[in-house]
XYZ file of C-alpha atoms in Angstrom:
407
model
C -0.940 -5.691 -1.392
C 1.085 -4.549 -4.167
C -1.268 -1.861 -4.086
C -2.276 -0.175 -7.060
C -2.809 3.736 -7.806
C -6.342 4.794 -6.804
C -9.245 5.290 -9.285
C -9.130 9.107 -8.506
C -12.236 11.205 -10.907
C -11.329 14.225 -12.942
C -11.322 16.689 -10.907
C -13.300 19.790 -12.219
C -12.153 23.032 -9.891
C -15.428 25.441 -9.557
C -13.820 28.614 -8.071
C -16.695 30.393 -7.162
C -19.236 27.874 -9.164
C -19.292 25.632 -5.986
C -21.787 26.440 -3.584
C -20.639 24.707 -0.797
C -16.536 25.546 -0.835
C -15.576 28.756 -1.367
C -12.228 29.499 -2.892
C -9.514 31.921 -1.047
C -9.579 35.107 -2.517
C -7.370 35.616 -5.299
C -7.687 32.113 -6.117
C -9.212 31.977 -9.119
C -7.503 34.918 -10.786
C -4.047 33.297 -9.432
C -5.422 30.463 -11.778
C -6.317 32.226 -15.008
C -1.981 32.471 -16.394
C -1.863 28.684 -15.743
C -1.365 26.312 -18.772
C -4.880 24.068 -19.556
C -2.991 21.498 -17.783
C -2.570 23.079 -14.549
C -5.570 24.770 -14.729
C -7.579 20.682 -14.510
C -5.409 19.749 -11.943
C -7.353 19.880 -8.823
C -7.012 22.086 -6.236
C -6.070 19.523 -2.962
C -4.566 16.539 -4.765
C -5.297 13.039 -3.115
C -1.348 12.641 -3.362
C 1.030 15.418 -4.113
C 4.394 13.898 -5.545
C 5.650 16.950 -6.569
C 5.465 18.615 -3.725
C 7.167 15.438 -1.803
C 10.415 16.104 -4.735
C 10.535 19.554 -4.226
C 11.210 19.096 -0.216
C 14.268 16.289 -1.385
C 15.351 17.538 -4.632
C 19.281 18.321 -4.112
C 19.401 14.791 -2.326
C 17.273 13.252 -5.293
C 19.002 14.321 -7.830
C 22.981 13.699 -6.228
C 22.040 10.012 -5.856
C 20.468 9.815 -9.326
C 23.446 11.310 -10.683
C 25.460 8.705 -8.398
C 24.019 5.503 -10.112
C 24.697 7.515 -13.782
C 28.433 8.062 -12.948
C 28.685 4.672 -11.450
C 26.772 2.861 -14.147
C 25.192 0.104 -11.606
C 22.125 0.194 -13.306
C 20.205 -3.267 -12.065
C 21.161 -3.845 -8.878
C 24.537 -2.478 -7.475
C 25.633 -0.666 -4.752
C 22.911 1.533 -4.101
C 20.412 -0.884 -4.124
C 22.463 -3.430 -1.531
C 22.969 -0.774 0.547
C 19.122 0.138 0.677
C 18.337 -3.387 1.396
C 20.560 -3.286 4.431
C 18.665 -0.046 5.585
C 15.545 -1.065 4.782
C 15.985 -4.354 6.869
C 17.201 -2.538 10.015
C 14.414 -0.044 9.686
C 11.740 -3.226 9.647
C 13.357 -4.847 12.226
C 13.705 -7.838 10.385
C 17.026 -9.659 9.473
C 17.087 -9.628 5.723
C 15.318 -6.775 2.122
C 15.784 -8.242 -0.335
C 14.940 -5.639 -3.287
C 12.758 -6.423 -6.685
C 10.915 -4.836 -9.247
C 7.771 -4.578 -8.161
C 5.183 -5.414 -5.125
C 3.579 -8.097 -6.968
C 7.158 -9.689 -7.317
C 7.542 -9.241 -3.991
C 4.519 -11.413 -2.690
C 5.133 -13.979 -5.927
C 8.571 -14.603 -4.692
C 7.713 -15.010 -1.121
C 5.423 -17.443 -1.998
C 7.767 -19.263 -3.991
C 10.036 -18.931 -1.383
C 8.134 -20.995 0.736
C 7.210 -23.517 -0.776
C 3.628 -23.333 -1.898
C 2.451 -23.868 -5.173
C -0.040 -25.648 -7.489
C -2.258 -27.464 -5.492
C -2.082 -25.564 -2.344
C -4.021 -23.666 -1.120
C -3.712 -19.890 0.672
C -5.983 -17.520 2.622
C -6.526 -14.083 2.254
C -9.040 -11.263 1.937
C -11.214 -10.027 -0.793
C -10.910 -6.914 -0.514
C -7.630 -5.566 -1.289
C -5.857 -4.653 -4.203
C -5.911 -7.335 -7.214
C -2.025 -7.987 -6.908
C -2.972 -9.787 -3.763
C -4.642 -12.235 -5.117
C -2.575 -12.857 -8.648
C 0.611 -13.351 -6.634
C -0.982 -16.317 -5.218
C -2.324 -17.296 -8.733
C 1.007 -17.023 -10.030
C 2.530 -19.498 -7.752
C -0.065 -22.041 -8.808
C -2.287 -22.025 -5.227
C -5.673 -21.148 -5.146
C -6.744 -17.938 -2.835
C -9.722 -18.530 -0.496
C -11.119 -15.660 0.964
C -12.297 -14.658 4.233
C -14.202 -11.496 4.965
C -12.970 -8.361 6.708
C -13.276 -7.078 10.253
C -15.525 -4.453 9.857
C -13.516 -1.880 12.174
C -10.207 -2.194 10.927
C -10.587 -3.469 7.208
C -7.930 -6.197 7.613
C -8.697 -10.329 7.449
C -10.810 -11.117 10.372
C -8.781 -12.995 12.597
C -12.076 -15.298 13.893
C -12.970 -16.496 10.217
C -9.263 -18.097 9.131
C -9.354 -21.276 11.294
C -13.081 -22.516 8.910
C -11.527 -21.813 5.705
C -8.440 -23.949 6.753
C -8.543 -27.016 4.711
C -5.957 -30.046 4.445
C -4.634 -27.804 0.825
C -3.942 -24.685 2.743
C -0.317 -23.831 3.136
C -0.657 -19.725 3.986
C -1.713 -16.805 5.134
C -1.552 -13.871 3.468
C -2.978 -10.745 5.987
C -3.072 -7.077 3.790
C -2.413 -4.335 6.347
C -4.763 -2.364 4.540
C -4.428 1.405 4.271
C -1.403 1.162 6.140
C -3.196 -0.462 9.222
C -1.234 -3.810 10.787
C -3.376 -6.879 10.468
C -4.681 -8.563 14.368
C -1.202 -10.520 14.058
C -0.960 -12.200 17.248
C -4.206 -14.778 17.043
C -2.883 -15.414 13.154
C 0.417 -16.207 13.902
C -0.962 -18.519 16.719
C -3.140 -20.060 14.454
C -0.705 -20.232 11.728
C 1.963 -21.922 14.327
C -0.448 -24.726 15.739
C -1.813 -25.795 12.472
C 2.165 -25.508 10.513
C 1.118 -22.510 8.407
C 3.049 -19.878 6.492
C 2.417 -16.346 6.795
C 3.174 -13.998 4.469
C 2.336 -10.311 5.302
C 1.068 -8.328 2.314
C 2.654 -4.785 3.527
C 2.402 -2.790 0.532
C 0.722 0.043 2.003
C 1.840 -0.244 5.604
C 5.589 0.732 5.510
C 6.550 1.970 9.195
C 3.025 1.084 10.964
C 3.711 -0.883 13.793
C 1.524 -3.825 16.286
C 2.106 -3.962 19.868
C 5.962 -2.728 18.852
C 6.814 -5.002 16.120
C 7.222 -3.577 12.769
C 5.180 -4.703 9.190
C 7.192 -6.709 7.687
C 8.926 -8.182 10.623
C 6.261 -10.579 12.428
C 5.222 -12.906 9.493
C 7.934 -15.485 7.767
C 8.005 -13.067 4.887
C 6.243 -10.075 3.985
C 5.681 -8.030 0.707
C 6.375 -4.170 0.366
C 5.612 -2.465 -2.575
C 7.551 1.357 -3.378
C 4.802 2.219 -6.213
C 5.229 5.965 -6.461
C 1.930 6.802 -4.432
C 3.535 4.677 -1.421
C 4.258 5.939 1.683
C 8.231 5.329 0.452
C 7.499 5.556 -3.012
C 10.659 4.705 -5.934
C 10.294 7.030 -9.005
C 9.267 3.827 -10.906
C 8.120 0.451 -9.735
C 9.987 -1.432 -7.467
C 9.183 -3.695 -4.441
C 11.204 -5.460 -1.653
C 10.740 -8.877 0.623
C 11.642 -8.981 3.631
C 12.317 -11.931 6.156
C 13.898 -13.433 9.128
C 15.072 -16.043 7.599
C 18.122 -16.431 6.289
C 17.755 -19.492 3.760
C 14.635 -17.901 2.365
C 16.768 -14.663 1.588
C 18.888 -16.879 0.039
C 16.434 -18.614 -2.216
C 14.867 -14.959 -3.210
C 18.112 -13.675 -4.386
C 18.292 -16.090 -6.487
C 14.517 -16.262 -8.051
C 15.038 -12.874 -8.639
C 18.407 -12.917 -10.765
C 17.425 -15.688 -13.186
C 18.074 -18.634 -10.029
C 21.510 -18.049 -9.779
C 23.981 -16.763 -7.330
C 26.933 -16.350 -9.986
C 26.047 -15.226 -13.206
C 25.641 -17.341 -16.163
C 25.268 -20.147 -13.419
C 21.812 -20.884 -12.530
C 20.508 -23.231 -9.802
C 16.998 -23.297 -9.698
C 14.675 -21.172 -12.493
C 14.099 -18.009 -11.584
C 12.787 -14.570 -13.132
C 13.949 -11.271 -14.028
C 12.318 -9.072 -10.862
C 15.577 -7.123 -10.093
C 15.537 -3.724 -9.149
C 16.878 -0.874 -11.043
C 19.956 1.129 -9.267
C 18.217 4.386 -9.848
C 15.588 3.109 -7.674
C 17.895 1.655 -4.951
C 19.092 5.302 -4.852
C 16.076 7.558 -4.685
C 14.846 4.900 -2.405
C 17.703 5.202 0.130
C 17.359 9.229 0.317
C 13.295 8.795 0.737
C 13.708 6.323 3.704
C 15.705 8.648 5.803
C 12.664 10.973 5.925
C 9.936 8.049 6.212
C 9.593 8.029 10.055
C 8.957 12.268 10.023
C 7.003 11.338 6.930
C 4.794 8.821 8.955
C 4.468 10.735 11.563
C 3.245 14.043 9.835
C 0.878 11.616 7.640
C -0.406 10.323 12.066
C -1.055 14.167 12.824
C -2.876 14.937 9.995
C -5.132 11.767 10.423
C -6.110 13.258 13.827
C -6.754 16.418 12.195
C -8.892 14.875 9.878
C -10.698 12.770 13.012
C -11.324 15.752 14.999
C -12.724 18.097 12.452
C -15.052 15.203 10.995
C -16.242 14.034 15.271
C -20.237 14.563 15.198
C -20.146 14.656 11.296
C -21.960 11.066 11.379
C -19.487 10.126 9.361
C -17.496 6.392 9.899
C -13.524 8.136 10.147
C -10.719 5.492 10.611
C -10.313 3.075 13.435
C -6.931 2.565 14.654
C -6.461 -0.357 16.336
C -4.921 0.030 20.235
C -1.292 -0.782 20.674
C -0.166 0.264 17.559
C 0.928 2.776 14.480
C -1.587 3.698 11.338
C 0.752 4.427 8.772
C -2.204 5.992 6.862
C -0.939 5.327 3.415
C -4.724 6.072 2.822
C -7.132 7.994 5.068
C -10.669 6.685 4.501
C -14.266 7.540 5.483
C -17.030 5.445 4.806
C -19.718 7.497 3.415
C -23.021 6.773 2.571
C -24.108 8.308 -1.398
C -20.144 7.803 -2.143
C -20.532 8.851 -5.750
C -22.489 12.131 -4.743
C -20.368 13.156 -2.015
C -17.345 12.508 -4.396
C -19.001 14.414 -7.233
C -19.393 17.192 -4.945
C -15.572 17.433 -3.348
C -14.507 17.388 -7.183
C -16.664 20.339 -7.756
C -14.685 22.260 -5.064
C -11.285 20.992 -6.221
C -10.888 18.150 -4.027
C -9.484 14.809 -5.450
C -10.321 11.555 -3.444
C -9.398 8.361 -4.393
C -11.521 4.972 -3.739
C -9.890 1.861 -2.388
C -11.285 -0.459 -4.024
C -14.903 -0.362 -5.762
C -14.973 -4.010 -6.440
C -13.707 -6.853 -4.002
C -11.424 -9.398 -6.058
C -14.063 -12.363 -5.657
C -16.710 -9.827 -7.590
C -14.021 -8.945 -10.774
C -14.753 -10.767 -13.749
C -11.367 -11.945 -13.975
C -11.597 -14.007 -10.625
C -15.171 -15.208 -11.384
C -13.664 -18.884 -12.141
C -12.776 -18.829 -7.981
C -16.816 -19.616 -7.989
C -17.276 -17.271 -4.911
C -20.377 -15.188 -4.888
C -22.365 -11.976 -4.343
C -23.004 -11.765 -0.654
C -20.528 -14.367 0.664
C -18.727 -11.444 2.089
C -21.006 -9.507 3.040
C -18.388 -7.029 4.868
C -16.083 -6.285 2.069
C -19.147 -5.908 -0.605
C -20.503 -2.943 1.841
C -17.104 -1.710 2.154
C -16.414 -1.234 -1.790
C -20.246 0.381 -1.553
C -18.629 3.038 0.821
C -14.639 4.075 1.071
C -13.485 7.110 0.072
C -9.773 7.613 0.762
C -9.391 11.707 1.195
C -5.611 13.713 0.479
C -3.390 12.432 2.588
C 0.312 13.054 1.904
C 3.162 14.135 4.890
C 3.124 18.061 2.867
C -0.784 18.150 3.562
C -1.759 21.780 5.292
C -4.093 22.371 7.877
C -5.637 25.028 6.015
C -6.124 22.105 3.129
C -7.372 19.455 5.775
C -10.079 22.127 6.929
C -11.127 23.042 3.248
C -11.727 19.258 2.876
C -13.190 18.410 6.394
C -15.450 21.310 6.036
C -16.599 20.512 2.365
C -17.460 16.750 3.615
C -19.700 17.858 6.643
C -21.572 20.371 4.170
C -22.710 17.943 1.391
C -26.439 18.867 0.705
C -28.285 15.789 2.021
């Protein structure tokens, strides 16, 4: 979804306070010159951004300095090239690059054709942007619960909530898991549907072969920093197979026009910086290693945690996790967090409240316990570090603390 950045707890190291993760030796003296900063910082971050930079920061800092000596600050070369790379590495014909994931799925929607009065279907629980793209465009979301093994739209619940309003389908490959794609797109075909892929967290992860991004009629990618191919900044991208759609998101996001100070249809100011379009280009060179350390350590996770009792992802046959997010379903969530931030262990949670529960939304009139799925879900999901630089040594610390949480 345009996904936002997790509500991650302060994390309060222990050293030797915790009971049930001991530090390495040394650690807490290697600790005691650091400023008070660095000293709260937690020991295993839940995402470690810095050490992503430090891997890329010759490359980084060249293109930055390209888009400076160039001066192509909103748009420019740098960012036309990306889209061109960022297409071919999709699999899909046409990026086209904005500011922000949220733009992204507003201006597919636009794109298409749907707006007040329509109606579009999509999932609960995801991140909020989901849902106020949709807003935005003047349709009304109706949601449909989860599958309770994947966390994506349950394929068997869309064709009831179809009504003679809806217009779309939005599926959110959530935690970097691909939707069930092929009975939605059949669905979505026989009844003269849109589909619109939220891929904000699932850059790279694949079903039966095909790419996010590439399956849909348009699809939505976010590059918040926390992403999988993160911008230093917002930005966001669409991304399509269809030529005259391209087109007409070009032009929504440059103020509607294709020359400037000539505008054809209104449009918005969602372009994407140059800077971005640079650091962007650099990052996606690295994405596929990147995705497939991020696979590896997933297992690592899986393997440690077999017999633990607890629920460790499901990945779905025939296809690639991206794991943007790596998440357990624990029962006592709160107390097993509170206990991995006493060791120095920052998790994240993804999400806490499903959309139709959030006071903002409560004028959709859905209720407590019409998705009964997603409401035990944001009960339960803790997303544990996950980033390509992860160690083994700092998957064990973690996997270990988990399985010895006092009951």
């Amino acid at each position: 979804s345009a996904k936002g950045r997790p509500r991650a707890a302060t994390a309060r190291p222990a050293c030797a306070s915790s009971g049930f993760l001991k530090p390495p030796p040394g650690r807490c003296a290697s600790r005691a010159g650091l400023s008070p900063l660095e000293a709260r910082s937690p020991l295993i971050p839940v995402v470690d951004l810095k050490a992503q930079y430090r891997g890329i920061k010759a490359d980084i800092d060249a293109a930055v300095l390209r888009v400076l000596d160039s001066t192509q600050f909103i748009l420019g070369d740098e960012v036309a090239a990306f889209e061109s790379e960022f297409a071919e590495f999709c699999r899909a014909g046409h990026a086209i690059a904005v500011n922000s994931g949220t733009s992204a799925l507003h201006l597919a929607l636009l794109a298409a054709g749907i707006g007040p009065g329509d109606e579009v279907i999509t999932v609960p629980f995801t991140f909020v942007a989901t849902v106020a793209a949709i807003e935005y465009s003047g349709a009304r979301p109706v949601f449909v619960d989860i599958d309770p093994k994947t966390y994506t739209i349950d394929s068997a619940l869309i064709a009831p909530a179809i009504t003679a309003r809806t217009k779309a389908i939005m599926p959110v490959h959530l935690y970097g898991q691909v939707a069930d794609m092929d009975p939605i797109l059949e669905l979505a075909r026989s009844r003269g549907l849109i589909v619109i892929e939220d891929a904000a967290q699932a850059h790279g992860a694949e079903y039966k072969g095909r790419r996010a991004g590439s399956m849909g009629d348009l699809a939505g990618f976010s590059f918040y920093p926390g992403k999988n191919l993160g911008a230093y900044g917002e930005g966001g991208a669409v991304v399509t197979n269809n030529a005259e759609h391209a087109r007409r998101i070009r032009m929504l996001r440059n103020w509607g026009g294709e020359r400037r100070y000539e505008h054809l249809i209104k449009g918005f100011n969602n372009r994407m910086d140059g800077i971005q379009g640079a650091i962007l280009r650099v990052k996606l060179r690295h994405l596929e290693a990147w995705t497939e350390a991020r696979v590896r350590h997933a297992a690592e996770y899986t393997r440690r945690l077999e017999g633990s009792g607890l629920l460790t992802p499901y990945v779905r046959p025939h296809g690639r996790h991206a794991f943007h997010c790596y998440t357990v379903r624990v029962p006592r969530r709160d107390a097993v967090r509170a206990h991995l931030e006493a060791a120095g262990i920052h998790t994240g949670v993804h999400y806490p409240i499903p959309v139709h529960l959030q006071p903002a939304y409560e004028d959709l009139g859905d209720r407590r316990g019409q998705f009964p799925v997603s409401e035990a879900m944001a009960g339960e999901v803790l997303s544990l570090p996950m980033f390509p630089e992860l160690r083994e040594d700092q998957i064990a610390a973690v996997a270990d603390a988990l399985v010895s949480v006092p009951a």
